[in-house]
């Protein structure tokens, strides 16, 4: 997105009281890596992939529990 549109969007969000945490998150990664943008990006990607894998694992577990519940219900019925 062009910088002008980003600035306008951010100003509009600020006027509406909305807040996007992207800048804060980016700054936190940069701070934790002493300003090294490449390492910060790699850390952010690693964390995002870790969160995604954990969410997928939980979804599979939930699906398995639901399937088990249907089987038990069918056996009782």
Coordinates of C-alpha atoms in Angstrom, one line a residue:
X1 CA 0.0 0.0 0.0
X2 CA 1.4 3.4 -0.9
X3 CA 2.7 5.4 2.1
X4 CA 0.1 8.2 1.5
X5 CA -2.8 5.7 1.7
X6 CA -1.3 4.0 4.7
X7 CA -0.9 7.4 6.5
X8 CA -4.5 8.4 5.6
X9 CA -5.8 5.0 6.7
X10 CA -3.9 5.3 10.0
X11 CA -5.2 8.8 10.6
X12 CA -8.8 7.6 9.9
X13 CA -8.4 4.7 12.3
X14 CA -7.0 7.1 14.9
X15 CA -9.9 9.4 14.4
X16 CA -12.3 6.5 14.9
X17 CA -10.5 5.3 18.0
X18 CA -9.4 2.1 16.2
X19 CA -5.9 0.7 16.6
X20 CA -3.9 -1.8 14.6
X21 CA -1.1 -3.3 16.6
X22 CA 1.1 -4.1 13.6
X23 CA 3.5 -1.2 14.4
X24 CA 3.7 -2.1 18.0
X25 CA 4.4 -5.8 17.2
X26 CA 7.0 -4.8 14.6
X27 CA 8.7 -2.5 17.0
X28 CA 8.7 -5.2 19.7
X29 CA 10.5 -7.6 17.4
X30 CA 13.0 -4.9 16.3
X31 CA 13.7 -4.0 19.9
X32 CA 14.2 -7.7 20.9
X33 CA 16.7 -8.1 18.0
X34 CA 18.6 -4.9 18.7
X35 CA 17.2 -3.4 15.5
X36 CA 18.2 -6.2 13.1
X37 CA 15.3 -6.3 10.7
X38 CA 16.2 -9.6 9.1
X39 CA 16.3 -11.4 12.4
X40 CA 13.2 -9.7 13.5
X41 CA 11.4 -10.8 10.4
X42 CA 12.6 -14.4 10.9
X43 CA 11.4 -14.4 14.5
X44 CA 8.0 -13.0 13.5
X45 CA 7.6 -15.7 10.8
X46 CA 8.7 -18.4 13.2
X47 CA 6.2 -17.3 15.9
X48 CA 3.4 -17.0 13.3
X49 CA 4.1 -20.5 12.0
X50 CA 4.3 -21.9 15.5
X51 CA 0.9 -20.3 16.3
X52 CA -0.6 -21.7 13.1
X53 CA 0.6 -25.2 13.8
X54 CA -0.7 -25.0 17.3
X55 CA -4.1 -23.8 16.1
X56 CA -4.2 -26.6 13.5
X57 CA -3.3 -29.2 16.2
X58 CA -6.2 -27.9 18.4
X59 CA -8.6 -28.0 15.5
X60 CA -7.6 -31.6 14.8
X61 CA -8.1 -32.5 18.5
X62 CA -11.5 -30.8 18.5
X63 CA -12.5 -32.6 15.4
X64 CA -11.4 -36.0 16.9
X65 CA -13.4 -35.3 20.1
X66 CA -16.5 -34.4 18.1
X67 CA -16.2 -37.5 15.9
X68 CA -15.7 -39.7 19.0
X69 CA -18.9 -38.1 20.5
X70 CA -20.9 -38.9 17.4
X71 CA -19.7 -42.6 17.5
X72 CA -20.6 -42.9 21.2
X73 CA -24.0 -41.3 20.6
X74 CA -24.7 -43.7 17.7
X75 CA -23.7 -46.8 19.8
X76 CA -26.1 -45.7 22.6
X77 CA -29.0 -44.8 20.3

